[in-house]
PDB file of C-alpha atoms in Angstrom:
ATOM      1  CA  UNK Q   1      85.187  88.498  89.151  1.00 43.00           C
ATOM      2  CA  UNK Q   2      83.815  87.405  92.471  1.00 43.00           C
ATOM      3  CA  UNK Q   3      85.637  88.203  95.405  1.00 45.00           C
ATOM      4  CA  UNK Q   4      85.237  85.328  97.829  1.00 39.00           C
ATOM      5  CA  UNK Q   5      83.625  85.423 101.134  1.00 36.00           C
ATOM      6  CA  UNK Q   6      84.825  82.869 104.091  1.00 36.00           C
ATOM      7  CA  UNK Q   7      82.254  80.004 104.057  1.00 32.00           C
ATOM      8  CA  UNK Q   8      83.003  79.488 107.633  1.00 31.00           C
ATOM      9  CA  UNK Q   9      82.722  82.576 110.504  1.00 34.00           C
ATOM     10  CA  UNK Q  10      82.649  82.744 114.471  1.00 33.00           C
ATOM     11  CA  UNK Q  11      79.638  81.173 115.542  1.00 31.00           C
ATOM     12  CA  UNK Q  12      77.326  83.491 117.837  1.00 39.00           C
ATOM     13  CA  UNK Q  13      77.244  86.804 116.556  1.00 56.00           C
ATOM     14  CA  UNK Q  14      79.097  86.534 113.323  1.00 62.00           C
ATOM     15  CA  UNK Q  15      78.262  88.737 110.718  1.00 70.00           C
ATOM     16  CA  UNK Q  16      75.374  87.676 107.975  1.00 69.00           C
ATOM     17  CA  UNK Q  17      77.578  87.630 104.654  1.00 67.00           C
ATOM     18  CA  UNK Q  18      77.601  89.520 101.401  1.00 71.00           C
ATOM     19  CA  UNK Q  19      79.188  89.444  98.722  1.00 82.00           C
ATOM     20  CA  UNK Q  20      80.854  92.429  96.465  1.00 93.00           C
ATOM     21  CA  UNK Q  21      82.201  92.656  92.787  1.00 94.00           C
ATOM     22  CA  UNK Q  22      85.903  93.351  92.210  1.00 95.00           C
ATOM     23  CA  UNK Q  23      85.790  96.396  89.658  1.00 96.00           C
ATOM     24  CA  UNK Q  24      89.686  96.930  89.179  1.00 96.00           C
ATOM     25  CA  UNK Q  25      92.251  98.613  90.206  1.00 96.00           C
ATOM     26  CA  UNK Q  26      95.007 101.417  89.068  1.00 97.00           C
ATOM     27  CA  UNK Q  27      98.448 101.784  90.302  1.00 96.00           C
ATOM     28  CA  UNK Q  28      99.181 105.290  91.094  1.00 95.00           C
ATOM     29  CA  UNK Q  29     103.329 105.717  90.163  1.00 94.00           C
ATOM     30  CA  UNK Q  30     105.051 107.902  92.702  1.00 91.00           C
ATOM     31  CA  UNK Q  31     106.613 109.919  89.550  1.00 89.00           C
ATOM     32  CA  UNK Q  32     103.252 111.115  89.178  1.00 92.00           C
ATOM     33  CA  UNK Q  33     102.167 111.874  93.030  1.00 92.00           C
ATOM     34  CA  UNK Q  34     105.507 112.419  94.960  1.00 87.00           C
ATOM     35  CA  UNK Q  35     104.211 111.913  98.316  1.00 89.00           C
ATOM     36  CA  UNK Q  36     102.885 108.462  99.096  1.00 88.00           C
ATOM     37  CA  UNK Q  37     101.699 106.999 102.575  1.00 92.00           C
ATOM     38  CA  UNK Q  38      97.836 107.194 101.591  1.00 96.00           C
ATOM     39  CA  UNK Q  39      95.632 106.391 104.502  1.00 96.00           C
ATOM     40  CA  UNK Q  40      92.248 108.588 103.159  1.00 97.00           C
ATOM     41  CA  UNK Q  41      90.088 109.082 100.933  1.00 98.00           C
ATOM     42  CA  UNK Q  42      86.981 110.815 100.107  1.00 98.00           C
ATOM     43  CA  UNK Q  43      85.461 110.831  96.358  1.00 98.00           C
ATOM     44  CA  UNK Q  44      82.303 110.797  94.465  1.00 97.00           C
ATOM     45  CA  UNK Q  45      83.241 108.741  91.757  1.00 97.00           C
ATOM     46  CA  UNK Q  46      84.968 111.617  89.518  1.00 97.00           C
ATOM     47  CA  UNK Q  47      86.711 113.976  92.189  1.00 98.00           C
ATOM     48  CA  UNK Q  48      88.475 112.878  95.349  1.00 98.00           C
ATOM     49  CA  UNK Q  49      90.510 113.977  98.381  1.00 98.00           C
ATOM     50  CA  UNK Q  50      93.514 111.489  99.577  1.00 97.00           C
ATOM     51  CA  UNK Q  51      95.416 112.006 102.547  1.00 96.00           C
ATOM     52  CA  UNK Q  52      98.627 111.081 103.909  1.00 94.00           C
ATOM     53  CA  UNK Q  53     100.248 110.227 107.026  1.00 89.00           C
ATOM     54  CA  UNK Q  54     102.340 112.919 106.573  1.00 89.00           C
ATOM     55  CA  UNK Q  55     100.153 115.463 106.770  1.00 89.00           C
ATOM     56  CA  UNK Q  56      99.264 116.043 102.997  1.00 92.00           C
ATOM     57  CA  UNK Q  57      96.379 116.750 101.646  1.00 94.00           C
ATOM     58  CA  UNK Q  58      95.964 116.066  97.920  1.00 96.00           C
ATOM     59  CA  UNK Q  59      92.461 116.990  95.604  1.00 97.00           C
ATOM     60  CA  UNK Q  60      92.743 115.165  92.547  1.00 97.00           C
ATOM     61  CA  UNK Q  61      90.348 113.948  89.486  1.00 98.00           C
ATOM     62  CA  UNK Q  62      90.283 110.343  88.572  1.00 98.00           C
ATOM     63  CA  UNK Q  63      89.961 110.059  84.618  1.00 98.00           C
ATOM     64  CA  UNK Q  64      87.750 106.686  84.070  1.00 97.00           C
ATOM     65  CA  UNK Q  65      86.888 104.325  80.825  1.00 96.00           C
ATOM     66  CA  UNK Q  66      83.779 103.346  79.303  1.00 93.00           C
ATOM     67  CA  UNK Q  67      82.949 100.448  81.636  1.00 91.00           C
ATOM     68  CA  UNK Q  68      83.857 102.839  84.574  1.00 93.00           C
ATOM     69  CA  UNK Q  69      87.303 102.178  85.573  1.00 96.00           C
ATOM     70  CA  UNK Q  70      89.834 103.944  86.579  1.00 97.00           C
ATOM     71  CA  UNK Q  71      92.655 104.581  84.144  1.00 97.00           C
ATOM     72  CA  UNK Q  72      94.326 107.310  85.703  1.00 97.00           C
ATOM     73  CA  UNK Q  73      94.812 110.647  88.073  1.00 97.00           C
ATOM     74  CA  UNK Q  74      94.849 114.041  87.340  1.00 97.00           C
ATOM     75  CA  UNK Q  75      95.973 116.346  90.534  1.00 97.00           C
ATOM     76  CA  UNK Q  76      94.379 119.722  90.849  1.00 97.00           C
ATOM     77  CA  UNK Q  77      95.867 120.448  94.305  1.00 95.00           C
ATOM     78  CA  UNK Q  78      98.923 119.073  96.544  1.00 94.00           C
ATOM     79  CA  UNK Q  79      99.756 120.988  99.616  1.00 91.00           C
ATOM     80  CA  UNK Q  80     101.095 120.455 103.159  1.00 90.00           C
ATOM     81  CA  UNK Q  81      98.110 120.864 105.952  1.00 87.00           C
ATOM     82  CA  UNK Q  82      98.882 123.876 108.309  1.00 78.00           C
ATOM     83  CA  UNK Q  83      98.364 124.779 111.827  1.00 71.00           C
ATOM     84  CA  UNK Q  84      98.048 128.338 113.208  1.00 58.00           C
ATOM     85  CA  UNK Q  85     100.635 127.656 115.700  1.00 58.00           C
ATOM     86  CA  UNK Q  86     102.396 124.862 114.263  1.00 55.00           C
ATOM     87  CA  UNK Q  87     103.078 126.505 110.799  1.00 70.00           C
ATOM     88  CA  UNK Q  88     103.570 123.270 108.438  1.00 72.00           C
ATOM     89  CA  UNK Q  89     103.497 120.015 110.587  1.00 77.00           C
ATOM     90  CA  UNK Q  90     106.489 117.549 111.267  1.00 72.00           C
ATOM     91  CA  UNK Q  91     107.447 115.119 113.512  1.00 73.00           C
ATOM     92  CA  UNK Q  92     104.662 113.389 115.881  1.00 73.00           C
ATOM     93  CA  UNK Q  93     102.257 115.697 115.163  1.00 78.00           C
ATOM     94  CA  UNK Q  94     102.138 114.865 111.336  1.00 83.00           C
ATOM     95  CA  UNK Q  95     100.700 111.321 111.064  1.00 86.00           C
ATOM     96  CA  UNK Q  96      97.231 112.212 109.731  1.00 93.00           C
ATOM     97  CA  UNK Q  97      95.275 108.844 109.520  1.00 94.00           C
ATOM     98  CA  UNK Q  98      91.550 109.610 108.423  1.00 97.00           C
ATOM     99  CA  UNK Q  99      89.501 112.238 106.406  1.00 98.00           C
ATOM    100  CA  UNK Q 100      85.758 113.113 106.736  1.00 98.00           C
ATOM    101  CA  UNK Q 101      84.269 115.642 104.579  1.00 97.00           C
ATOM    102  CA  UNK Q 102      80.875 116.951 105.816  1.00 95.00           C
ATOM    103  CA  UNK Q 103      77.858 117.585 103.920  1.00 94.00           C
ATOM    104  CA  UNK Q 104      78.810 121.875 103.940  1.00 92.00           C
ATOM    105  CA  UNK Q 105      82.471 121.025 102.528  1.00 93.00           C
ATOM    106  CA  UNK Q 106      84.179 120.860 105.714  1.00 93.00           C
ATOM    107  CA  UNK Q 107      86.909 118.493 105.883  1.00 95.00           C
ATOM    108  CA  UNK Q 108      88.013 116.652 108.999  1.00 96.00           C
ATOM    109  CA  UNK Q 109      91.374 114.940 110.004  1.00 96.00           C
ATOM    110  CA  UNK Q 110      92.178 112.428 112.597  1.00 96.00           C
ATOM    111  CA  UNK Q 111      95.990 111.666 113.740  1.00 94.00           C
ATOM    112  CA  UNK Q 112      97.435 108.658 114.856  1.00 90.00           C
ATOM    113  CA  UNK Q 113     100.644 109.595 116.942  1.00 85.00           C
ATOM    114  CA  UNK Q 114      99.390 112.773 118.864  1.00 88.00           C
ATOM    115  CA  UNK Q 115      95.580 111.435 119.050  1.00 93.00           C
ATOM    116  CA  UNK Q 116      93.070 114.195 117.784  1.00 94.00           C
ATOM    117  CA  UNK Q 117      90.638 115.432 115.111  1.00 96.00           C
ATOM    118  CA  UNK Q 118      90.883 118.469 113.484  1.00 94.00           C
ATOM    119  CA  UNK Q 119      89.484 120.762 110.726  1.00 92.00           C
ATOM    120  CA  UNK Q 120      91.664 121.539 107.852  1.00 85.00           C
ATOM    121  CA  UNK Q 121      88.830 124.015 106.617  1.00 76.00           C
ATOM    122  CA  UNK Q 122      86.200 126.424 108.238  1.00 65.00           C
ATOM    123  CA  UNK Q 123      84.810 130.095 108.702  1.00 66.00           C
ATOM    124  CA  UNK Q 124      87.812 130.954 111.057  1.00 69.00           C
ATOM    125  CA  UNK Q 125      90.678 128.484 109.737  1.00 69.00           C
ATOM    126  CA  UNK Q 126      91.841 124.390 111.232  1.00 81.00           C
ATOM    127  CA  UNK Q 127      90.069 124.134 114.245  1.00 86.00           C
ATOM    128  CA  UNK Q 128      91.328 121.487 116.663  1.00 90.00           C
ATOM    129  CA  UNK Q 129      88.593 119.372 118.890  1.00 96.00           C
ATOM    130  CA  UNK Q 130      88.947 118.887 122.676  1.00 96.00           C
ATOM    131  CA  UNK Q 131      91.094 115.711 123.288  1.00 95.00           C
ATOM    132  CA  UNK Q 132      89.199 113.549 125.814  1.00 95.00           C
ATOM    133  CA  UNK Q 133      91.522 111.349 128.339  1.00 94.00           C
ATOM    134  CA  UNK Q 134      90.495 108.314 126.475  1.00 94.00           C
ATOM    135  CA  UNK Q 135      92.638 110.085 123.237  1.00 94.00           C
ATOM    136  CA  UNK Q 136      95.648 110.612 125.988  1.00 91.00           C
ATOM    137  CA  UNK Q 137      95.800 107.227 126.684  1.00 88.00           C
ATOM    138  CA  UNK Q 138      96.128 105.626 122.999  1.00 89.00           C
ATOM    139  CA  UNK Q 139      99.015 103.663 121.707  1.00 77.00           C
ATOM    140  CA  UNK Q 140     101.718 106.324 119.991  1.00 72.00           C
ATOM    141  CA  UNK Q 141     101.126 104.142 116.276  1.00 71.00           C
ATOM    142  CA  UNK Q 142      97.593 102.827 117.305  1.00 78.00           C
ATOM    143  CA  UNK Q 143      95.712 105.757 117.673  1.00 90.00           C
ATOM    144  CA  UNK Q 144      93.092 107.381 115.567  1.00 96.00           C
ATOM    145  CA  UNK Q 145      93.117 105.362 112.064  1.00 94.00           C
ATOM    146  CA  UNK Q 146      89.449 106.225 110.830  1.00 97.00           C
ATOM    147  CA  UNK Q 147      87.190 109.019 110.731  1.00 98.00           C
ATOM    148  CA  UNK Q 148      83.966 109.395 109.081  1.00 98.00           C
ATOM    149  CA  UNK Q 149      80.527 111.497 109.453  1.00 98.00           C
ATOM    150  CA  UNK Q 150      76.869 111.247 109.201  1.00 98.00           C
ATOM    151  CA  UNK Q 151      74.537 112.964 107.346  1.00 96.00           C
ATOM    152  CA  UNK Q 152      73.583 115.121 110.508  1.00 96.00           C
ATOM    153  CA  UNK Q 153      77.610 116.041 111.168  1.00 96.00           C
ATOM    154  CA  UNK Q 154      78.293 114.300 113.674  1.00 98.00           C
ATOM    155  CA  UNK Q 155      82.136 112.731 113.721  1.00 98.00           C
ATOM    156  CA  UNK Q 156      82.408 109.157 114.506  1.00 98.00           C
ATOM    157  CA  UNK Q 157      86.678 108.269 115.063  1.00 98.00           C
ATOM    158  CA  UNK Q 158      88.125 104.781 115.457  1.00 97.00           C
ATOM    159  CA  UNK Q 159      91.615 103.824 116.746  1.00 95.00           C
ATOM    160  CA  UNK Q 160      93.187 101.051 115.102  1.00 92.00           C
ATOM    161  CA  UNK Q 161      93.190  99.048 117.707  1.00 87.00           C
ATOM    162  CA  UNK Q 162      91.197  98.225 120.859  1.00 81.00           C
ATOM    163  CA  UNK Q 163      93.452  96.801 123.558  1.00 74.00           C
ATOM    164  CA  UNK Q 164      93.307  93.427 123.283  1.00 79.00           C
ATOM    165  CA  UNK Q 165      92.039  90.240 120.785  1.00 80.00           C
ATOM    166  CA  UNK Q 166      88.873  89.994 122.653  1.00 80.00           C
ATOM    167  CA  UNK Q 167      87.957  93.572 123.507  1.00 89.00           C
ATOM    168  CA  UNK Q 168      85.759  95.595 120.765  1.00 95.00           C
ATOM    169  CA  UNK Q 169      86.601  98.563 119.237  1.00 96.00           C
ATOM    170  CA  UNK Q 170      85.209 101.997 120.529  1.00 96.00           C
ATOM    171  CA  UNK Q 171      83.536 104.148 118.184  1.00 98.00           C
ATOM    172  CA  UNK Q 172      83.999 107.588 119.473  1.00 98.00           C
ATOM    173  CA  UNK Q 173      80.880 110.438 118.160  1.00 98.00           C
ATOM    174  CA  UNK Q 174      81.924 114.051 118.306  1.00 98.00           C
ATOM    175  CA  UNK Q 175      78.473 115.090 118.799  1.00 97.00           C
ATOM    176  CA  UNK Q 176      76.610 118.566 120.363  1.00 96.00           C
ATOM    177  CA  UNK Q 177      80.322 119.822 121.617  1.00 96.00           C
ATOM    178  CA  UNK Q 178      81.229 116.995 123.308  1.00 97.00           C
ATOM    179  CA  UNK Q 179      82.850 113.334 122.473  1.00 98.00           C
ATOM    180  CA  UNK Q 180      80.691 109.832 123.923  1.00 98.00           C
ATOM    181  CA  UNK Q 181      80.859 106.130 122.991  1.00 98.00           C
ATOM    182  CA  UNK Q 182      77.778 105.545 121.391  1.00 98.00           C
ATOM    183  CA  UNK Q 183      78.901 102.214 120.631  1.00 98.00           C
ATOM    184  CA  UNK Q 184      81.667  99.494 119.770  1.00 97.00           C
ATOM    185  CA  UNK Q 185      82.167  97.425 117.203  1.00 97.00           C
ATOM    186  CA  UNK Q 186      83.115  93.508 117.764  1.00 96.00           C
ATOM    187  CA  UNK Q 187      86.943  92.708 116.877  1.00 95.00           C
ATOM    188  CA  UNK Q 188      87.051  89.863 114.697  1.00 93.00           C
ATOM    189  CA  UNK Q 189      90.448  87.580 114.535  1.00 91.00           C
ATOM    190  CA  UNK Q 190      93.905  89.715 113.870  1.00 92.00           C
ATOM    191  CA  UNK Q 191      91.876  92.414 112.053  1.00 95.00           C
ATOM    192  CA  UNK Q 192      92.694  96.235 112.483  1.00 95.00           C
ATOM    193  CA  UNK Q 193      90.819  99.403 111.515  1.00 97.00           C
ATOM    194  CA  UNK Q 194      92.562 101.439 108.924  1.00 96.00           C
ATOM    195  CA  UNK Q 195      88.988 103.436 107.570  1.00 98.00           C
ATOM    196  CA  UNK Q 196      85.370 104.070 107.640  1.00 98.00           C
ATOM    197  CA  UNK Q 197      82.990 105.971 105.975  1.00 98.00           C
ATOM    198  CA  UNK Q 198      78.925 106.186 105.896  1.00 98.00           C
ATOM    199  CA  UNK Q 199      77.677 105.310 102.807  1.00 98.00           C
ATOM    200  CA  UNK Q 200      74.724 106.535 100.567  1.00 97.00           C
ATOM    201  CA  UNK Q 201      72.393 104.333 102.626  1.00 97.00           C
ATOM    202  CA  UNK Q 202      73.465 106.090 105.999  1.00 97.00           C
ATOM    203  CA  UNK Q 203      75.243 102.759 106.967  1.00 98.00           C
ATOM    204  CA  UNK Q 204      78.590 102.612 108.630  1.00 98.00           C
ATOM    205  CA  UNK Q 205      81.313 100.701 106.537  1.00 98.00           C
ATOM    206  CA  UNK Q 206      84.380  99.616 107.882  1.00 98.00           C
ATOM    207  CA  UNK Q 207      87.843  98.278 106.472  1.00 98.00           C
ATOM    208  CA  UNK Q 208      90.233  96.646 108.218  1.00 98.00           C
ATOM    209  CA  UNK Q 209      93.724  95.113 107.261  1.00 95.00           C
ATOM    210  CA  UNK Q 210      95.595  92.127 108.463  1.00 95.00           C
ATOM    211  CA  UNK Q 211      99.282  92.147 107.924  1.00 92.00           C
ATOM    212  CA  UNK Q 212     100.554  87.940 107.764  1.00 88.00           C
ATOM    213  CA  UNK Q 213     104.194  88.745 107.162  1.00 82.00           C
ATOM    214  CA  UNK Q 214     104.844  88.370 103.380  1.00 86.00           C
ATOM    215  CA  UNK Q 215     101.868  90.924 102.507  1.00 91.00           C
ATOM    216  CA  UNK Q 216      98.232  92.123 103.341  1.00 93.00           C
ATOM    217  CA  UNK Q 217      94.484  90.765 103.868  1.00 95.00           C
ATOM    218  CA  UNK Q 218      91.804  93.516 103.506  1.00 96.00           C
ATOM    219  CA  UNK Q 219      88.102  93.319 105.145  1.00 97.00           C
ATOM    220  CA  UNK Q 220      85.282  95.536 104.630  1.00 98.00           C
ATOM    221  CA  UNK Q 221      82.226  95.095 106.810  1.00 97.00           C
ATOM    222  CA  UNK Q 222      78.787  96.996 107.422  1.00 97.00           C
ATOM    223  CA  UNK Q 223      76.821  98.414 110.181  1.00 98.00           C
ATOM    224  CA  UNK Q 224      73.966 100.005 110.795  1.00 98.00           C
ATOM    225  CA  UNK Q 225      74.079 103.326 112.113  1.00 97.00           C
ATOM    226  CA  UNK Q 226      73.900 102.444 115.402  1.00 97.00           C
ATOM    227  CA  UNK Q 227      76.647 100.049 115.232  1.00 97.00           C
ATOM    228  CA  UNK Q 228      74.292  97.022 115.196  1.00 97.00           C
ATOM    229  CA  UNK Q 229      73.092  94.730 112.148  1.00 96.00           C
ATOM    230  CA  UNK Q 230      76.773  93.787 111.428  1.00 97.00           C
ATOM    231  CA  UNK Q 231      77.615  92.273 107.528  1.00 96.00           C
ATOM    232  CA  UNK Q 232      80.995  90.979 106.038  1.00 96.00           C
ATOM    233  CA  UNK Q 233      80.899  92.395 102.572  1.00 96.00           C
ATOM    234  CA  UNK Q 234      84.352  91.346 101.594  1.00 95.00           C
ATOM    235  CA  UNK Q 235      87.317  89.879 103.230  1.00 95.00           C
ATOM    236  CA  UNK Q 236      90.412  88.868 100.580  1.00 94.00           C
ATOM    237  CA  UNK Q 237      93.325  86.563 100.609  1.00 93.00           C
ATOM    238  CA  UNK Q 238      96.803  87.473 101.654  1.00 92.00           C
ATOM    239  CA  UNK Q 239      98.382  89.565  98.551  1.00 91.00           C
ATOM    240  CA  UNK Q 240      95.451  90.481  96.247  1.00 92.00           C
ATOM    241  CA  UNK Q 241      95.651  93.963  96.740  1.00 94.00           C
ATOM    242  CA  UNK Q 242      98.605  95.932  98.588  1.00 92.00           C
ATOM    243  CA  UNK Q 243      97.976  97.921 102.333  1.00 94.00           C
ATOM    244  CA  UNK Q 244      94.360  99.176 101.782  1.00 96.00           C
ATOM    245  CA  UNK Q 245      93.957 101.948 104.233  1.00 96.00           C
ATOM    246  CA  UNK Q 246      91.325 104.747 103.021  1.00 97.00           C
ATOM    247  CA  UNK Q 247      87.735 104.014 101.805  1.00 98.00           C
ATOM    248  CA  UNK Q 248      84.965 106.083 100.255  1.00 98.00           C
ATOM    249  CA  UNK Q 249      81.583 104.767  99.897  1.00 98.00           C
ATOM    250  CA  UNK Q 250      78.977 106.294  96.857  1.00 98.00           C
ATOM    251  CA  UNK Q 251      76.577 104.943  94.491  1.00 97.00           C
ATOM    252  CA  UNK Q 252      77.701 104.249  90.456  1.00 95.00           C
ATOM    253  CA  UNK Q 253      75.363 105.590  87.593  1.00 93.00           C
ATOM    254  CA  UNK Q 254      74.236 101.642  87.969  1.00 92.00           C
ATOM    255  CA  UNK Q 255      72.734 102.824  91.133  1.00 94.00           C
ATOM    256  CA  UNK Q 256      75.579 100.144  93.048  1.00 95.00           C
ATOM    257  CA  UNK Q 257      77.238 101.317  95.644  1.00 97.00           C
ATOM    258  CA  UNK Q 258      80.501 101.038  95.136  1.00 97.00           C
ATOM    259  CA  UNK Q 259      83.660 101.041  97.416  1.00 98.00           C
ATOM    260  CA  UNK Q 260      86.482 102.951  96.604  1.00 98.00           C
ATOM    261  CA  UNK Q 261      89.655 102.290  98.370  1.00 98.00           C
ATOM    262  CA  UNK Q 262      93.400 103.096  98.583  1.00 97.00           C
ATOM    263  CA  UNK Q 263      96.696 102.206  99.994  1.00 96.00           C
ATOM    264  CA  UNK Q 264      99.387 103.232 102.014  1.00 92.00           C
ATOM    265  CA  UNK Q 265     103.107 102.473 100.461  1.00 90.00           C
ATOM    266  CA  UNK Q 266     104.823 103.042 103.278  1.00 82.00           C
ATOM    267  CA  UNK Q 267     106.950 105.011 101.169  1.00 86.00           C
ATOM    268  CA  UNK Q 268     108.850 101.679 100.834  1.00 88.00           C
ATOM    269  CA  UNK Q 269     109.827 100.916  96.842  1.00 86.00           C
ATOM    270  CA  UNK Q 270     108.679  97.717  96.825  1.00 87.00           C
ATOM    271  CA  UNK Q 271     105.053  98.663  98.035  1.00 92.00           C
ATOM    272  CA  UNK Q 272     102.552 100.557  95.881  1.00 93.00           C
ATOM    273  CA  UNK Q 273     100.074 103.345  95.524  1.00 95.00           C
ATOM    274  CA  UNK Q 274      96.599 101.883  94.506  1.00 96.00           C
ATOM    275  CA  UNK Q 275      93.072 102.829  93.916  1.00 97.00           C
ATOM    276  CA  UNK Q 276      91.026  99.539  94.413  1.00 97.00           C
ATOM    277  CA  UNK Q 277      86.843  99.388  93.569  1.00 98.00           C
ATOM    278  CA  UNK Q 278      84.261  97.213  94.319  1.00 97.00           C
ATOM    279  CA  UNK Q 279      81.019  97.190  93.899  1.00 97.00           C
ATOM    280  CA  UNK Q 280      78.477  95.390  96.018  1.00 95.00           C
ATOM    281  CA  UNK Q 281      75.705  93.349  94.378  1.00 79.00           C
ATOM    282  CA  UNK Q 282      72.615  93.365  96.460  1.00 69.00           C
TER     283      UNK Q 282
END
């Protein structure tokens, strides 16, 4: 199955278009994860690391058929993330939003309500990064929605949204102890960022959601490293998958890369927990 591309884009600028390959999806019950709220996710096809915006951190195993999908989760760890000083997190300080995992292990956290990024793991424990004024100045629910890193380990942080319909989004690169704008990224229509990640092929890849009312589009473009040579790899239509949020980008035995995303429930019952893969045929 094909998932369909808009024939039609912005003219000047717009994006050249791909095209990627629904793989399938798996419903993750809440009888079986008892947290919910998913906005993360780092795997490499087998293992994985979700997070969720209430400060959880969860290290699971997905368990996958013959033709390589997933037919279901097997948790190996579920714990609260913890602070020196704030002992187990609540309240405003608790909405943790995106998860980068560097190449020596080291896993990164962004938040959304108190703007930040900090490490949940390290030779001396979580270690919390300067906050520039820029981070001060965010929206309270608007804040720091994506996090990924390059292969050098530098931390690239996104807030979910830039300010206005017509203003780009700033990418912001924790990079030789200190935090820049090494570039934006264009906003496109009623789009928001909810993840990125760089994939095997050192290119940024970015999803965004658009929420219509009676359910959710989902986007994923492509960039270059340096935020230019922009692609629309997928973009669906209102309702095929629930509120994609998190997104990990690897390549399949097939040599594909593959995208590997999951939603946020809301913790609302009539909203669900979802892995959802795609792979992109170039």
């Amino acid at each position: 199955m094909k998932a369909m591309i808009l024939a039609a884009l912005l003219s000047g600028g717009a994006p050249s278009q791909q095209h990627a390959d629904y793989i399938g999806s798996h419903v993750w019950p809440e009888s079986e994860h008892e947290a919910g709220g998913f906005s993360a996710i780092e795997t490499d096809g087998t293992g994985f690391v979700a997070i969720s915006d209430r400060a959880r951190i969860v290290d699971g195993r997905f368990i996958r058929d013959a033709e390589g999908q997933i037919t279901g989760v097997e948790i190996l760890r579920s714990e609260p993330l913890r602070s020196g000083r704030e002992g187990i997190m609540t309240g405003h300080l608790a909405d943790s939003e995106g998860l980068a995992i560097g190449a020596d292990g080291r896993r990164w956290v962004s938040f959304e309500a108190r703007a930040r990024v900090r490490s949940e793991t390290g030779p001396d424990g979580p270690e919390v990064l300067p906050r520039p004024k820029a981070f001060r100045k965010m929206q309270l629910n608007s804040a720091l929605e994506a996090l990924a890193v390059d292969a050098s380990g530098a931390l690239y942080t996104i807030p979910e949204r830039s300010g206005r319909l017509d203003t780009p989004f700033p990418v912001y690169r924790w990079k030789n102890g200190r935090w820049t704008v090494p570039f934006t990224l264009p906003r496109r229509d009623s789009f928001l960022v909810t993840g990125a990640d760089f994939g095997p092929d050192g290119k940024l890849y970015i999803l965004e959601r658009d929420f219509v009312g009676i359910g959710f589009r989902s986007r994923v473009r492509r960039f270059e490293a340096d935020g230019t040579g922009e692609e629309l790899l997928l973009e669906t239509a209102v309702g095929v998958h629930d509120n994609l949020e998190g997104i990990s980008v690897w390549r399949d035995d097939l040599g594909r890369i593959r995208l590997t995303m999951v939603s946020d429930d809301n913790f609302r019952f009539f909203q669900t927990t979802e892995f959802v893969e795609y792979a992109l045929s170039e």
